[in-house]
Short mmCIF file of C-alpha atoms (C1' of nucleotides) in Angstrom, two decimals:
data_model
loop_
_atom_site.label_atom_id
_atom_site.label_comp_id
_atom_site.label_asym_id
_atom_site.label_seq_id
_atom_site.Cartn_x
_atom_site.Cartn_y
_atom_site.Cartn_z
CA MET Q 114 -8.01 3.62 27.19
CA PRO Q 115 -9.60 4.62 23.73
CA ASN Q 116 -9.91 2.08 21.08
CA PRO Q 117 -7.30 2.37 18.23
CA THR Q 118 -8.81 4.36 15.17
CA TYR Q 119 -7.87 4.02 11.07
CA ARG Q 120 -8.69 5.22 7.89
CA ILE Q 121 -8.51 3.77 4.21
CA GLU Q 122 -6.26 5.99 2.31
CA ASN Q 123 -5.54 4.64 -0.50
CA ILE Q 124 -6.88 1.48 -2.66
CA VAL Q 125 -5.08 -0.04 -5.31
CA ALA Q 126 -7.43 -2.13 -7.67
CA THR Q 127 -7.59 -3.92 -11.45
CA VAL Q 128 -9.61 -4.02 -13.74
CA ASN Q 129 -10.38 -6.69 -16.93
CA LEU Q 130 -11.73 -4.35 -19.46
CA GLY Q 131 -11.87 -8.04 -21.46
CA VAL Q 132 -11.31 -6.48 -24.84
CA ASP Q 133 -7.69 -5.00 -26.12
CA LEU Q 134 -7.23 -1.16 -26.53
CA ASP Q 135 -5.46 0.85 -29.04
CA LEU Q 136 -3.56 3.17 -26.72
CA ASP Q 137 -2.01 5.23 -29.67
CA LYS Q 138 -5.44 6.22 -30.46
CA LEU Q 139 -6.55 6.53 -26.93
CA ALA Q 140 -3.62 8.73 -26.27
CA GLU Q 141 -4.28 10.95 -29.82
CA ARG Q 142 -8.15 11.28 -28.70
CA LEU Q 143 -7.61 11.98 -24.40
CA PRO Q 144 -5.76 15.34 -24.06
CA ALA Q 145 -5.39 14.41 -20.30
CA ALA Q 146 -3.59 11.15 -21.26
CA GLU Q 147 0.02 10.45 -20.66
CA TYR Q 148 1.59 7.73 -22.49
CA ASN Q 149 5.57 6.93 -22.91
CA PRO Q 150 5.68 3.57 -23.87
CA GLU Q 151 9.44 3.37 -23.97
CA GLN Q 152 8.82 4.20 -20.79
CA PHE Q 153 5.96 2.72 -19.26
CA PRO Q 154 3.81 0.33 -21.43
CA GLY Q 155 0.72 1.90 -19.36
CA LEU Q 156 -1.34 4.79 -20.63
CA ILE Q 157 -1.64 7.30 -17.25
CA LEU Q 158 -5.01 8.85 -17.13
CA ARG Q 159 -5.67 10.75 -14.24
CA LEU Q 160 -9.61 11.61 -13.11
CA GLN Q 161 -10.47 14.95 -11.23
CA ARG Q 162 -13.43 13.72 -9.07
CA PRO Q 163 -12.74 11.51 -7.93
CA LYS Q 164 -9.06 12.26 -7.59
CA ILE Q 165 -8.18 8.78 -8.87
CA SER Q 166 -5.28 7.93 -11.53
CA ALA Q 167 -5.14 4.75 -13.97
CA LEU Q 168 -3.09 2.68 -15.82
CA ILE Q 169 -4.30 1.58 -18.79
CA PHE Q 170 -2.75 -1.39 -20.82
CA ARG Q 171 -2.94 -2.88 -24.40
CA THR Q 172 -4.64 -5.87 -23.05
CA GLY Q 173 -7.57 -3.85 -21.76
CA LYS Q 174 -6.21 -4.50 -18.05
CA MET Q 175 -6.20 -1.72 -16.09
CA VAL Q 176 -5.06 -0.61 -12.05
CA CYS Q 177 -6.63 2.27 -10.31
CA THR Q 178 -5.26 4.38 -7.69
CA GLY Q 179 -5.83 6.96 -5.64
CA ALA Q 180 -9.33 6.20 -3.56
CA LYS Q 181 -10.59 6.64 -0.68
CA SER Q 182 -13.42 4.26 -0.49
CA GLU Q 183 -15.00 1.12 -2.38
CA ASN Q 184 -17.13 3.67 -3.44
CA GLU Q 185 -14.83 6.11 -4.55
CA LEU Q 186 -13.66 3.11 -6.78
CA LYS Q 187 -17.08 2.41 -8.29
CA ARG Q 188 -17.36 5.43 -9.32
CA ALA Q 189 -13.86 6.39 -11.34
CA VAL Q 190 -14.04 3.01 -13.02
CA LYS Q 191 -17.56 3.58 -14.86
CA GLU Q 192 -16.09 7.26 -15.10
CA LEU Q 193 -13.11 5.19 -17.18
CA VAL Q 194 -15.23 3.33 -18.65
CA ARG Q 195 -17.36 5.93 -20.09
CA LEU Q 196 -14.50 7.92 -21.26
CA LEU Q 197 -12.78 5.31 -23.08
CA ASN Q 198 -15.68 4.69 -25.37
CA GLU Q 199 -16.35 7.85 -25.36
CA HIS Q 200 -12.81 8.29 -27.15
CA GLY Q 201 -13.14 5.32 -29.48
CA ALA Q 202 -13.03 2.21 -27.23
CA ASP Q 203 -15.71 -0.48 -26.60
CA VAL Q 204 -15.73 -1.90 -23.43
CA PRO Q 205 -18.41 -3.54 -21.40
CA ILE Q 206 -20.34 -1.35 -19.22
CA THR Q 207 -19.61 -3.90 -15.83
CA PRO Q 208 -16.29 -4.71 -16.00
CA GLU Q 209 -14.96 -6.91 -13.01
CA ILE Q 210 -12.91 -5.14 -10.56
CA GLN Q 211 -10.50 -6.96 -8.01
CA VAL Q 212 -8.79 -4.80 -4.83
CA GLN Q 213 -4.85 -6.05 -4.75
CA ASN Q 214 -4.15 -3.70 -1.90
CA ILE Q 215 -5.39 -1.32 0.80
CA VAL Q 216 -3.32 1.30 2.34
CA ALA Q 217 -4.63 3.14 5.71
CA SER Q 218 -3.42 5.08 8.73
CA GLY Q 219 -4.31 4.56 11.97
CA ASN Q 220 -3.91 5.82 15.83
CA LEU Q 221 -3.22 3.53 18.77
CA HIS Q 222 -4.02 7.11 20.99
CA ALA Q 223 -0.83 5.66 23.08
CA GLU Q 224 2.35 6.37 22.67
CA VAL Q 225 4.52 3.57 22.08
CA ASP Q 226 8.21 1.83 23.05
CA ILE Q 227 9.46 0.71 19.82
CA GLU Q 228 12.60 -0.22 20.99
CA LYS Q 229 10.81 -2.74 23.55
CA SER Q 230 8.61 -3.75 20.50
CA ALA Q 231 11.62 -3.80 18.33
CA LEU Q 232 13.17 -6.68 20.99
CA MET Q 233 9.79 -8.39 21.42
CA LEU Q 234 8.53 -9.16 18.01
CA GLU Q 235 9.70 -11.68 16.09
CA ASN Q 236 9.08 -9.97 12.57
CA SER Q 237 10.03 -6.40 12.84
CA MET Q 238 12.81 -4.17 11.92
CA TYR Q 239 13.50 -1.16 13.52
CA GLU Q 240 15.83 0.86 11.66
CA PRO Q 241 16.11 4.21 12.56
CA GLU Q 242 19.10 5.49 10.52
CA GLN Q 243 17.17 4.27 7.30
CA PHE Q 244 13.58 4.83 8.74
CA PRO Q 245 11.68 6.22 11.67
CA GLY Q 246 8.91 3.42 12.10
CA LEU Q 247 9.43 -0.03 12.96
CA ILE Q 248 8.12 -2.54 10.47
CA TYR Q 249 6.10 -5.26 11.69
CA ARG Q 250 4.94 -8.14 9.43
CA MET Q 251 1.95 -9.86 10.66
CA ASP Q 252 1.09 -13.18 9.85
CA ASP Q 253 -2.72 -13.15 10.55
CA PRO Q 254 -3.91 -10.98 8.57
CA LYS Q 255 -0.90 -10.97 6.29
CA VAL Q 256 -0.32 -7.36 6.26
CA VAL Q 257 2.72 -5.10 7.47
CA LEU Q 258 2.07 -2.52 9.36
CA LEU Q 259 4.96 0.70 9.95
CA ILE Q 260 4.73 1.92 14.03
CA PHE Q 261 5.80 4.87 15.12
CA SER Q 262 6.29 6.20 18.47
CA SER Q 263 3.83 8.91 18.76
CA GLY Q 264 0.99 6.13 18.47
CA LYS Q 265 0.48 6.64 14.56
CA ILE Q 266 0.92 3.84 12.43
CA VAL Q 267 0.31 2.73 8.46
CA CYS Q 268 -1.57 -0.76 7.71
CA THR Q 269 0.22 -1.50 4.06
CA GLY Q 270 -0.96 -5.30 2.28
CA ALA Q 271 -4.32 -5.58 2.85
CA LYS Q 272 -7.07 -6.79 0.34
CA LYS Q 273 -10.49 -6.66 2.53
CA GLU Q 274 -11.29 -3.62 4.60
CA MET Q 275 -12.21 -5.81 7.86
CA GLN Q 276 -8.39 -7.19 7.55
CA VAL Q 277 -7.32 -3.88 8.29
CA LYS Q 278 -9.12 -3.56 11.75
CA ASP Q 279 -8.11 -6.45 12.13
CA ALA Q 280 -5.12 -5.78 12.15
CA VAL Q 281 -5.13 -2.12 13.59
CA PHE Q 282 -7.03 -3.81 16.71
CA LYS Q 283 -4.75 -7.15 17.06
CA ILE Q 284 -1.45 -4.99 16.81
CA HIS Q 285 -2.58 -2.69 19.79
CA ASP Q 286 -3.31 -5.88 21.81
CA VAL Q 287 -0.14 -7.40 21.29
CA LEU Q 288 2.01 -4.23 22.14
CA LYS Q 289 -0.57 -3.70 25.24
CA ASP Q 290 0.21 -7.08 25.97
CA ILE Q 291 4.33 -6.79 25.71
CA GLY Q 292 3.73 -3.36 27.77
CA ALA Q 293 5.07 -1.08 24.89
CA LEU Q 294 1.91 0.86 25.01
CA TYR Q 295 1.94 4.01 27.57
CA GLU Q 296 -0.89 6.88 28.22
CA GLU Q 297 -0.69 9.98 26.29
CA VAL Q 298 0.26 11.69 29.43
CA SER Q 299 -0.10 15.47 28.24
CA LYS Q 300 -3.45 14.59 27.19
CA GLU Q 301 -4.93 13.13 30.22
CA GLU Q 302 -3.15 15.53 32.61
CA GLU Q 303 -5.31 18.84 30.35
CA GLU Q 304 -8.86 16.11 30.97
CA PHE Q 305 -8.58 16.36 34.54
CA LYS C 115 43.87 -36.20 -16.16
CA TYR C 116 44.47 -32.36 -16.87
CA ARG C 117 40.49 -31.83 -17.86
CA LYS C 118 39.44 -33.24 -14.30
CA TRP C 119 42.56 -31.03 -12.45
CA GLN C 120 40.96 -28.00 -14.21
CA GLN C 121 37.49 -28.65 -13.60
CA ARG C 122 38.20 -29.17 -10.40
CA VAL C 123 40.46 -25.51 -10.06
CA ARG C 124 37.14 -24.11 -11.98
CA VAL C 125 35.11 -25.31 -8.91
CA GLN C 126 37.14 -24.02 -6.70
CA THR C 127 37.53 -20.58 -8.11
CA SER C 128 33.99 -20.34 -8.42
CA TYR C 129 33.51 -20.30 -4.69
CA GLU C 130 37.07 -18.94 -3.98
CA ARG C 131 37.13 -15.99 -6.61
CA ASN C 132 33.96 -14.57 -5.28
CA VAL C 133 35.37 -14.66 -1.45
CA ILE C 134 38.64 -13.12 -2.46
CA GLN C 135 36.53 -10.89 -4.77
CA ALA C 136 34.44 -10.17 -1.72
CA MET C 137 37.76 -9.87 0.26
CA ASN C 138 39.60 -7.45 -1.70
CA GLU C 139 36.67 -5.17 -1.46
CA LEU C 140 36.18 -5.49 2.24
CA SER C 141 40.00 -4.18 2.63
CA ARG C 142 39.88 -1.52 0.63
CA ILE C 143 36.83 0.25 1.70
CA SER C 144 37.78 -0.94 5.44
CA SER C 145 41.18 0.70 5.19
CA GLN C 146 39.98 4.15 3.47
CA LEU C 147 37.75 3.94 6.77
CA GLY C 148 40.01 2.70 8.87
CA ILE C 149 38.10 -0.26 10.47
CA PRO C 150 39.59 -2.76 12.30
CA LYS C 151 40.79 -6.13 11.24
CA ALA C 152 37.81 -7.62 13.97
CA CYS C 153 35.76 -5.92 12.41
CA VAL C 154 36.94 -7.06 8.73
CA ASP C 155 36.98 -10.42 9.69
CA GLU C 156 33.25 -10.86 10.93
CA ALA C 157 32.17 -9.31 8.28
CA MET C 158 33.91 -11.72 5.98
CA GLY C 159 32.44 -14.45 7.75
CA VAL C 160 28.83 -12.81 7.20
CA TYR C 161 29.41 -12.26 4.03
CA GLU C 162 30.80 -16.05 3.27
CA GLN C 163 27.10 -17.45 5.26
CA VAL C 164 25.36 -14.96 2.79
CA LEU C 165 27.15 -16.73 0.13
CA THR C 166 26.65 -20.27 0.78
CA LYS C 167 22.93 -19.29 1.12
CA GLY C 168 22.60 -18.08 -1.91
CA LEU C 169 21.42 -14.69 -1.71
CA VAL C 170 23.92 -13.03 -3.74
CA ARG C 171 22.65 -13.99 -6.83
CA GLY C 172 21.48 -11.04 -8.80
CA ARG C 173 23.21 -8.86 -6.86
CA SER C 174 26.60 -7.18 -6.83
CA VAL C 175 29.55 -8.29 -4.64
CA GLU C 176 29.66 -4.58 -4.28
CA ALA C 177 26.40 -4.13 -2.40
CA ILE C 178 26.51 -7.06 -0.37
CA VAL C 179 29.95 -6.74 0.84
CA ALA C 180 28.63 -2.89 1.98
CA ALA C 181 25.97 -4.45 3.47
CA CYS C 182 27.83 -7.26 5.33
CA LEU C 183 30.52 -4.55 6.47
CA HIS C 184 27.49 -2.32 7.97
CA MET C 185 26.58 -5.09 9.96
CA ALA C 186 29.93 -6.46 11.38
CA CYS C 187 30.70 -2.74 12.52
CA ARG C 188 27.24 -2.79 14.40
CA LYS C 189 27.54 -6.48 15.95
CA ILE C 190 31.18 -5.14 17.00
CA GLY C 191 29.50 -2.22 18.38
CA MET C 192 31.42 0.45 15.93
CA PRO C 193 29.19 1.46 13.86
CA ARG C 194 29.97 3.01 10.37
CA SER C 195 26.57 4.61 8.55
CA LEU C 196 24.96 3.42 5.65
CA ASP C 197 26.12 7.12 4.43
CA GLU C 198 29.48 6.61 5.16
CA ILE C 199 30.22 2.65 4.00
CA SER C 200 28.37 3.85 0.73
CA GLN C 201 30.50 6.79 -0.21
CA TYR C 202 33.54 4.11 -0.20
CA THR C 203 31.36 1.89 -2.91
CA ARG C 204 30.00 1.53 -6.64
CA ALA C 205 26.79 0.42 -5.16
CA SER C 206 24.16 2.96 -4.15
CA ARG C 207 23.38 3.96 -0.45
CA LYS C 208 19.92 2.90 -1.17
CA GLU C 209 20.91 -0.42 -2.98
CA VAL C 210 23.40 -1.02 0.28
CA ALA C 211 20.54 -0.82 2.85
CA ARG C 212 18.49 -2.83 0.48
CA CYS C 213 21.12 -5.76 1.05
CA PHE C 214 21.35 -5.23 4.54
CA ARG C 215 17.27 -5.84 5.40
CA LEU C 216 17.66 -8.84 3.05
CA ILE C 217 20.39 -10.43 5.08
CA ALA C 218 19.58 -9.48 8.24
CA ARG C 219 15.90 -11.19 7.01
CA GLU C 220 16.81 -13.86 5.34
CA LEU C 221 20.18 -15.27 8.03
CA GLY C 222 17.80 -13.96 10.93
CA VAL C 223 20.42 -11.72 12.35
CA ARG C 224 19.27 -9.85 15.03
CA LEU C 225 21.75 -6.83 15.93
CA PRO C 226 21.50 -4.71 18.68
CA LEU C 227 19.25 -1.87 18.55
CA SER C 228 21.30 1.37 17.35
CA ASP C 229 22.70 3.25 19.90
CA PRO C 230 23.38 6.82 19.40
CA LYS C 231 25.92 6.64 21.81
CA LEU C 232 28.18 4.62 20.01
CA TYR C 233 28.64 7.69 17.68
CA VAL C 234 29.82 9.73 20.26
CA PRO C 235 33.59 8.59 20.47
CA ARG C 236 34.63 9.33 16.60
CA ILE C 237 32.80 12.89 16.87
CA VAL C 238 34.26 13.83 19.97
CA GLU C 239 38.20 12.66 18.39
CA GLN C 240 37.51 14.16 14.78
CA LEU C 241 36.63 17.36 16.55
CA LYS C 242 39.51 16.89 19.25
CA LEU C 243 37.64 17.55 22.13
CA SER C 244 38.03 16.83 25.38
CA GLY C 245 37.26 13.21 27.69
CA GLU C 246 35.07 15.33 29.68
CA ILE C 247 32.84 16.27 26.90
CA LEU C 248 32.52 12.54 25.99
CA LYS C 249 31.22 11.88 29.08
CA GLU C 250 28.46 14.79 29.47
CA ALA C 251 27.68 13.89 25.82
CA LEU C 252 26.63 10.08 26.89
CA ASN C 253 25.21 11.48 30.13
CA ILE C 254 22.90 13.59 27.90
CA LEU C 255 21.63 10.74 25.52
CA GLU C 256 20.80 8.48 28.60
CA GLN C 257 18.77 11.25 29.94
CA ALA C 258 17.37 11.33 26.29
CA LYS C 259 16.72 8.11 25.97
CA LYS C 260 15.07 7.38 29.86
CA ARG C 261 12.69 10.10 28.58
CA GLY C 262 11.93 8.76 25.35
CA LEU C 263 13.39 11.33 23.07
CA THR C 264 15.04 9.03 21.09
CA ALA C 265 12.85 7.09 19.51
CA GLY C 266 12.25 6.97 15.25
CA LYS C 267 15.77 9.99 15.68
CA ASP C 268 18.75 9.27 13.67
CA PRO C 269 21.47 7.85 15.72
CA ALA C 270 24.00 10.19 14.28
CA GLY C 271 22.00 13.26 14.69
CA LEU C 272 21.38 12.40 18.53
CA ALA C 273 25.22 11.95 19.13
CA ALA C 274 25.89 15.50 17.20
CA ALA C 275 23.68 17.16 19.33
CA ALA C 276 24.56 15.68 21.97
CA VAL C 277 28.33 16.64 21.55
CA TYR C 278 27.72 20.33 20.40
CA ILE C 279 25.48 20.87 23.97
CA ALA C 280 28.65 19.04 25.78
CA SER C 281 30.76 21.77 23.84
CA LEU C 282 28.46 24.46 25.12
CA LEU C 283 28.20 23.78 28.47
CA ARG C 284 31.74 22.88 29.06
CA GLY C 285 32.96 25.78 26.83
CA GLU C 286 35.19 24.11 24.61
CA VAL C 287 32.52 25.23 21.75
CA ARG C 288 32.55 23.95 17.94
CA THR C 289 30.20 24.98 15.61
CA GLN C 290 26.58 23.67 14.62
CA LYS C 291 28.68 23.27 11.21
CA GLU C 292 31.28 21.99 12.78
CA VAL C 293 29.66 19.10 14.56
CA ALA C 294 27.15 18.46 11.64
CA MET C 295 30.43 17.69 9.47
CA ALA C 296 32.23 15.22 11.97
CA ALA C 297 28.86 13.53 12.79
CA GLN C 298 27.88 13.03 8.90
CA VAL C 299 24.14 14.89 9.10
CA THR C 300 23.30 18.33 8.26
CA GLU C 301 23.55 21.39 10.39
CA VAL C 302 19.40 21.59 10.16
CA THR C 303 19.31 18.23 11.88
CA VAL C 304 22.31 19.03 14.60
CA ARG C 305 19.93 22.39 15.73
CA ASN C 306 16.63 20.40 15.62
CA ARG C 307 17.92 17.69 17.83
CA TYR C 308 19.76 20.05 20.11
CA LYS C 309 16.67 22.26 20.69
CA GLU C 310 14.68 19.51 21.31
CA LEU C 311 17.22 18.35 24.27
CA ALA C 312 18.04 21.48 25.57
CA ARG C 313 14.14 22.02 26.02
CA GLU C 314 13.18 18.65 27.16
CA LEU C 315 16.00 17.86 29.42
CA ASN C 316 15.86 21.39 30.69
CA ILE C 317 19.31 21.99 30.02
CA LYS C 318 20.04 25.88 30.29
CA ILE C 319 22.92 26.83 27.74
CA PRO C 320 25.38 29.52 28.86
CA ILE C 321 25.49 32.72 26.91
CA LYS C 322 28.80 33.40 25.42
"C1'" DA G 135 16.38 30.34 11.02
"C1'" DC G 136 12.42 29.85 8.34
"C1'" DG G 137 9.31 27.62 4.55
"C1'" DT G 138 8.67 24.34 0.40
"C1'" DT G 139 9.31 20.53 -1.79
"C1'" DA G 140 11.42 15.66 -1.61
"C1'" DC G 141 13.00 11.81 -0.81
"C1'" DT G 142 13.28 7.51 2.84
"C1'" DT G 143 10.10 2.71 4.15
"C1'" DT G 144 5.71 -0.36 3.88
"C1'" DC G 145 2.10 -2.52 -0.40
"C1'" DG G 146 -0.10 -4.59 -4.57
"C1'" DA G 147 -1.38 -4.88 -9.82
"C1'" DA G 148 -0.12 -4.40 -14.66
"C1'" DA G 149 3.13 -5.20 -19.60
"C1'" DG G 150 7.89 -5.33 -21.38
"C1'" DC G 151 12.36 -4.84 -21.18
"C1'" DG P 433 15.28 -6.37 -10.93
"C1'" DC P 434 13.52 -1.74 -13.19
"C1'" DT P 435 10.06 0.96 -15.12
"C1'" DT P 436 4.68 4.34 -12.95
"C1'" DT P 437 0.30 5.10 -9.79
"C1'" DA P 438 -1.57 6.63 -5.08
"C1'" DA P 439 -0.95 6.89 0.14
"C1'" DA P 440 0.01 7.17 4.78
"C1'" DA P 441 3.51 7.57 8.57
"C1'" DA P 442 7.97 10.72 10.84
"C1'" DG P 443 12.54 11.92 9.92
"C1'" DT P 444 16.34 13.75 7.21
"C1'" DA P 445 17.71 16.46 3.00
"C1'" DA P 446 18.09 20.30 -0.09
"C1'" DC P 447 16.43 23.81 -2.48
"C1'" DG P 448 15.38 28.96 -1.38
"C1'" DT P 449 14.46 33.64 0.81
#
DNA sequence: ACGTTACTTTCGAAAGC
DNA sequence: GCTTTAAAAAGTAACGT
């Protein structure tokens, strides 16, 4: 039976630039920036490469979303600092970056009996009228998994990539143990 | 002496006034949806639990009542969709759904899994179809479940598709639009489910 | 009856209302 | 609680053609 696989789809991180920022000035000088303080207190800046969005606040704190790897995240932060400094800000070149959330998609490579899973798993919710996936809150690692009958999954709430890996392998074992995993019949038959 | 009486009344009304408001709201929605008294009582029971545990704080009584009603209908085995219930409240479907999930989690309520079969009788009634159609539709859903075709799908959509197929097989034809309206889903959903069920269960549809 | 776009669910941080 | 940002999963919905 194949191991489950996963891919990181989005990393959310906070960055503390350590200096207050004049968002009005920045918004004027950065043509790509969106800033509607009435609507939202943060200035929105989208980078093309890597494709990342940043919410920049008056206090010098920043939220970066859209990165698919820590490397991409670091590159984006460097680029953001460079952009800010080119447009009137004066921020240190090595701000602290904290990953707050990692979203990953995955595949158990087996069909899942989600009705059975809903009955067997305590911290789960399955309401097909509201959403097609089973929502499972795992205690350790503390993440939330969306599990679909196709065997595709989504893992969110992790702060480390290792937690994603652990959660994906753990849910695979849990579902296997309760007898909720089934071979994908069509694929097996095609092989032989 | 009077002050003490007034305080007591106020203390009683803080809980009772809330309960009375909820009860009024509940009976209004229930009569409009034709929900039986047993279900209304069940919903009121859930509401009092929610109120006792302080889960109503900061939320609209309406949304909580709607969520309790949806929950009670599910418990009793006479499901009313969130959309149906939301149509008779000021609270949005999204807010009612959020309250439903909150109550389910906080009270640890484990409801029976949503079953498409429970949506069939109302659709059949509304379309004035026969008991034969009802049986056939339930049969189709039974097979669909065995074949694992129901996971993740809207129970109302599955029920609608089963009734539509049954109506075609028995010659008491109703259009996809009519069935869709009776089930409160779109024609597209009826069509998608109907095609999948007919294909996967090898159901041959007679050409009219 | 297509196709496209958009919404449902999950997560987390930021500052302010 | 709400506002904003990004991303996936699968289903349903609402447009236009």
